[in-house]
CSV table of C-alpha atoms in Angstrom, one decimal:
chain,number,residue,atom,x,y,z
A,58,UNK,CA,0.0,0.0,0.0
A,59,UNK,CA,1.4,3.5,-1.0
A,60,UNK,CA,2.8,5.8,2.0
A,61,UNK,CA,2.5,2.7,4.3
A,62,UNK,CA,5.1,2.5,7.0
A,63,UNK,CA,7.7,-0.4,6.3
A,64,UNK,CA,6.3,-3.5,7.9
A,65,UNK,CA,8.2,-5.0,11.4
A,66,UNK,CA,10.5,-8.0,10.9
A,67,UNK,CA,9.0,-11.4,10.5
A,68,UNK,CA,9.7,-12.8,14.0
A,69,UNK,CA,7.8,-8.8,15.7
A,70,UNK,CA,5.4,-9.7,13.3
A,71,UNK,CA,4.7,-13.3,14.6
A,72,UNK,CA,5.6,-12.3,18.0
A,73,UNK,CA,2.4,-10.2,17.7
A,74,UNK,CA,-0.1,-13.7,17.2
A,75,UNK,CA,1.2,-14.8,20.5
A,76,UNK,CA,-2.6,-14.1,21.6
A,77,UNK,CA,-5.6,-16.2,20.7
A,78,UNK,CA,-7.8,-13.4,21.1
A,79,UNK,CA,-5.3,-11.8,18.1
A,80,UNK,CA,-5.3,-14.6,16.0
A,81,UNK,CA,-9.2,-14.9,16.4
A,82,UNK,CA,-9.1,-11.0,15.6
A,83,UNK,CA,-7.5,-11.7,12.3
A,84,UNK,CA,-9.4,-14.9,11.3
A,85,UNK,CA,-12.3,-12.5,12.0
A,86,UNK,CA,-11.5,-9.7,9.9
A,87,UNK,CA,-9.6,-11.8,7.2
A,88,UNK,CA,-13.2,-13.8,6.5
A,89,UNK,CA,-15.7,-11.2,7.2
A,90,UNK,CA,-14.2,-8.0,6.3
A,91,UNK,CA,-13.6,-4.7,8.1
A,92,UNK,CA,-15.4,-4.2,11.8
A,93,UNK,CA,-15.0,-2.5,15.1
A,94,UNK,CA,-13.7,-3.6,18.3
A,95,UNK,CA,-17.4,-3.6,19.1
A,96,UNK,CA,-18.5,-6.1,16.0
A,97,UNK,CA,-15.1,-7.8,16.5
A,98,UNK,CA,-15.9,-8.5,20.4
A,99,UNK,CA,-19.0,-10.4,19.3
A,100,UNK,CA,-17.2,-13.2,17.4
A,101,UNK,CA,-13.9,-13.3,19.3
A,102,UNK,CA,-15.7,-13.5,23.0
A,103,UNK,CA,-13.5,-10.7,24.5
A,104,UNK,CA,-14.7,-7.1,25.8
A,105,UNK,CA,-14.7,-4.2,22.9
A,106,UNK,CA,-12.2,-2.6,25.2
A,107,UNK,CA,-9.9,-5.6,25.1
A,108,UNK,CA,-10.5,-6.2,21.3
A,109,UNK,CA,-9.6,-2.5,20.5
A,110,UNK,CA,-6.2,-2.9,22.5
A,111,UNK,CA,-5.4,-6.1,20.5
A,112,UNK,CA,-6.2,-4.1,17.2
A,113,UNK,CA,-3.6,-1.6,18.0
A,114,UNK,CA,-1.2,-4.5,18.7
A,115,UNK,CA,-2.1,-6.0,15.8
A,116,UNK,CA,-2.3,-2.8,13.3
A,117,UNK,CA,1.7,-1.5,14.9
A,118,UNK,CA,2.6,-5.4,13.5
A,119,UNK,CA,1.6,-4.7,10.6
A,120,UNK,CA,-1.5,-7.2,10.2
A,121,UNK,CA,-4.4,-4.9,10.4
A,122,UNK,CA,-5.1,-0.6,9.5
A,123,UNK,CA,-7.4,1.6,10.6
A,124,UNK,CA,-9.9,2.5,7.7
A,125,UNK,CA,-10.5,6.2,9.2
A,126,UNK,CA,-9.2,8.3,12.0
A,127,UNK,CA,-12.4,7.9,14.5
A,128,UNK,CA,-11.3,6.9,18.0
A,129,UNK,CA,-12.0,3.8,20.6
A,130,UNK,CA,-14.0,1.0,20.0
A,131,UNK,CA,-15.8,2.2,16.9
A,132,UNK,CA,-12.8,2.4,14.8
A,133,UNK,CA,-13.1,0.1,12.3
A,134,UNK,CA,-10.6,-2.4,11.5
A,135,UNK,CA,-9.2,-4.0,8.2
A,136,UNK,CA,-6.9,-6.9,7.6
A,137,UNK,CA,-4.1,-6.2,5.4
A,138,UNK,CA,-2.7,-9.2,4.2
A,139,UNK,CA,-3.7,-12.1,2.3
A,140,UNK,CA,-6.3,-14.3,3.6
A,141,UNK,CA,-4.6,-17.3,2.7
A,142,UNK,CA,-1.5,-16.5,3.2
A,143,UNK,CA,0.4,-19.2,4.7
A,144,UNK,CA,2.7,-18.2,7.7
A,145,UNK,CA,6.7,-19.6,7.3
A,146,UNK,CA,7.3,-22.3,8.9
A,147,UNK,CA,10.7,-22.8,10.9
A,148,UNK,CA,10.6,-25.8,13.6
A,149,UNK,CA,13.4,-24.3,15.1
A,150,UNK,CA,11.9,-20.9,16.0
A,151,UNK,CA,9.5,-21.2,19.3
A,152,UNK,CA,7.9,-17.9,18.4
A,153,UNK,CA,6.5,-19.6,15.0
A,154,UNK,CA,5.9,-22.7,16.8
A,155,UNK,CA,3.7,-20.9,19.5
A,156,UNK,CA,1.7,-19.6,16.9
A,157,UNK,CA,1.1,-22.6,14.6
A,158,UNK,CA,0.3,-24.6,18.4
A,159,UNK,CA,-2.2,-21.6,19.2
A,160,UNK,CA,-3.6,-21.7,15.6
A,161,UNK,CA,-4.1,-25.8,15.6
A,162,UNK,CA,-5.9,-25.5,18.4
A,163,UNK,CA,-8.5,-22.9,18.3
A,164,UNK,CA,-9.2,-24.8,14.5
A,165,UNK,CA,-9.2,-27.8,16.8
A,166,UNK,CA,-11.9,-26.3,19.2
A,167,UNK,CA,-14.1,-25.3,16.6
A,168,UNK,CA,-14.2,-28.6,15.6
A,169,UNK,CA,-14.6,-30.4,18.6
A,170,UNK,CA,-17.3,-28.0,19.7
A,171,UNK,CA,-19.1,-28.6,15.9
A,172,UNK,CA,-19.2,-32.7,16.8
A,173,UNK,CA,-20.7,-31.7,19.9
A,174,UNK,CA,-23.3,-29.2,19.1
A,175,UNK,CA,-24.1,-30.5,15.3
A,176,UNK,CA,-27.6,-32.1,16.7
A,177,UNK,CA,-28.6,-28.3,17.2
A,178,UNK,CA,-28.2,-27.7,13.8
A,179,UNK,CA,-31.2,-27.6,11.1
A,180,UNK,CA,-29.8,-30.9,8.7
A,181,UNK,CA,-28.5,-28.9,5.9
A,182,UNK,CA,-26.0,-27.1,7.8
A,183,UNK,CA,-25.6,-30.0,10.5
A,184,UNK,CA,-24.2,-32.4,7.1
A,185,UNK,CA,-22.0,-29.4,6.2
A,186,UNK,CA,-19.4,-30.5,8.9
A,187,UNK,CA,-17.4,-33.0,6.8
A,188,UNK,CA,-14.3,-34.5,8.9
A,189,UNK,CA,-11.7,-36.3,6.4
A,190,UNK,CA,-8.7,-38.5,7.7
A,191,UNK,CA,-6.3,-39.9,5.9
A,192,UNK,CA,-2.8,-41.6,6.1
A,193,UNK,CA,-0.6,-41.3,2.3
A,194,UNK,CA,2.8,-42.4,2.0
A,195,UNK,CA,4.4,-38.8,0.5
A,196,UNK,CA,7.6,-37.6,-0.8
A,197,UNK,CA,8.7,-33.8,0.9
A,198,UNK,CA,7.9,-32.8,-2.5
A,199,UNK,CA,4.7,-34.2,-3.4
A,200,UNK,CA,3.8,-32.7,0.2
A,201,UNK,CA,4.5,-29.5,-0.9
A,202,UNK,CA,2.5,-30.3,-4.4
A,203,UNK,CA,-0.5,-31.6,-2.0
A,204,UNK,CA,-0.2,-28.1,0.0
A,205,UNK,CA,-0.4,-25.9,-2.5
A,206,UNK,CA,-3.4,-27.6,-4.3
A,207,UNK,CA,-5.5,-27.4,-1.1
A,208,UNK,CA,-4.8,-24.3,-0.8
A,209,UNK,CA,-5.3,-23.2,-4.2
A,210,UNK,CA,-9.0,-25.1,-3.7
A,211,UNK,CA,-9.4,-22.9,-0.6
A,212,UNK,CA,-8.9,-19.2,-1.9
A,213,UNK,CA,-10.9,-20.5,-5.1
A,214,UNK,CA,-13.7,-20.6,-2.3
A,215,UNK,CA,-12.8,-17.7,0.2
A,216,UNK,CA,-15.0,-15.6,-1.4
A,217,UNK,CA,-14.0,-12.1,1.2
A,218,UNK,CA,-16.3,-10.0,-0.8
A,219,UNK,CA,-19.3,-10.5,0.7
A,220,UNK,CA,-21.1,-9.3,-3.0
A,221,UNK,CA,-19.6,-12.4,-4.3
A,222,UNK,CA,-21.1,-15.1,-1.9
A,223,UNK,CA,-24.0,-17.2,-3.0
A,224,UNK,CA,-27.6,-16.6,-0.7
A,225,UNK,CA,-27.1,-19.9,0.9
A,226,UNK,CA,-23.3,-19.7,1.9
A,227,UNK,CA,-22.2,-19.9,5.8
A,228,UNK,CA,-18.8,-19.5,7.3
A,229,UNK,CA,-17.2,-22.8,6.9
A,230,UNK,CA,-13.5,-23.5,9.1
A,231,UNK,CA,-11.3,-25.4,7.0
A,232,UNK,CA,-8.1,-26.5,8.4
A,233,UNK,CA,-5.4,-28.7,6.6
A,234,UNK,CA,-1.9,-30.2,7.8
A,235,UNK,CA,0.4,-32.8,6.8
A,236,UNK,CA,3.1,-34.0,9.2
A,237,UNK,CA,5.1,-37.0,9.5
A,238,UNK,CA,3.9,-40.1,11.2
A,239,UNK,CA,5.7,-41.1,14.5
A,240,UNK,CA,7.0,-44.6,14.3
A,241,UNK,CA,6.0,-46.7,17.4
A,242,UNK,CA,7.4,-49.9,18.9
A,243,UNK,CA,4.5,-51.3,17.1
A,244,UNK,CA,5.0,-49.6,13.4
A,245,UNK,CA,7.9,-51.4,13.1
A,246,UNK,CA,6.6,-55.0,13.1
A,247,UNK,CA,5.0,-54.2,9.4
C-alpha cells in the first residue's frame, strides 16, 4: 500500500499472534471484512475494550489498518494481508511454533465443539461438517504439491467479498496439515 510504513521484521510480526484473542481477531476480519472492536468482540468472545487494544497491537505489527481516524472501539478495523497466506514455517523458532500450536488449536476447538453441538443444527447445515482423515505415504515434494493444491482449492472458495457469496453460503473452518507419522514400537513390526 502506497505511504505505508515499512512492515516489522518477521519474527515482531509473529511475536504479535502470541494471543488467541489476536489470532481470532485476524481470522475475524480476514473472513468477514472490516469491523470495530465492538463487531469484532462479538465473534472473538472478548470485551470491545480488550478487542480494541489487540487491534492496536495488531495494526503496529503490521496485520491490520485503521480505515479512518475515528477513536475507541468504533474504529473500524481491516486486515491487510492475504487471507490465505500461509505463515513460514521454521521448527526451530519457538515464536513460529507458539503460533502454529495456538492456531491448531482454536481450529481444533471449533471442531470439537461442531461434533458436539451438530444435533442443534437444522440438517442442511448439520451435514455441512465434513471431517476427512487420511494416512498417504508422501515424498517432501509431493507434500509440498498436496499443499499448495489445497490451498489453491481454498482461496478458489474464500470468497471475502461478501457481494460475491452465494444466498445460501455460511462460514465454513477449514483447516489442513500434513506431518510426518511417528513410528511406534509397534510400526515397526509391518
Amino acid at each position: 500500500m502506497p505511504g505505508s510504513p515499512p512492515l516489522p521484521p518477521e519474527s515482531q510480526r509473529l511475536r504479535a499472534l502470541g494471543h488467541p484473542t489476536r489470532i481470532a481477531l485476524l481470522q475475524h476480519l480476514a473472513s468477514s471484512g472490516p469491523a470495530t472492536a465492538t463487531e469484532c468482540a462479538k465473534y472473538v468472545g472478548a470485551s470491545p475494550s480488550s478487542c480494541s487494544w489487540h487491534l492496536r497491537a495488531l495494526a503496529k505489527a503490521g496485520w491490520v489498518e485503521a480505515l479512518d481516524q475515528r477513536h475507541g472501539r468504533e474504529r473500524p478495523w481491516k486486515y491487510v494481508g492475504d487471507p490465505d497466506h500461509v505463515l513460514p514455517s521454521n521448527p526451530h523458532d519457538p515464536v513460529t511454533v507458539a503460533v502454529e500450536t495456538a492456531l491448531r488449536g482454536q481450529s481444533r476447538a471449533v471442531e470439537d465443539w461442531f461434533r458436539r453441538n451438530r444435533h442443534r443444527f437444522p440438517a442442511n447445515i448439520a451435514e455441512m461438517g465434513e471431517f476427512i482423515d487420511a494416512v498417504l505415504w508422501l515424498t517432501p515434494d509431493e507434500v509440498k504439491t498436496l499443499r499448495q493444491a489445497v490451498q489453491d482449492i481454498m482461496a478458489s472458495y474464500g470468497r471475502y467479498d461478501p457481494r460475491s457469496r452465494p444466498a445460501n453460503a455460511v462460514r465454513v473452518v477449514s483447516s489442513w496439515s500434513a506431518v510426518p507419522w511417528i513410528a511406534t514400537e509397534e510400526d515397526s513390526h509391518d
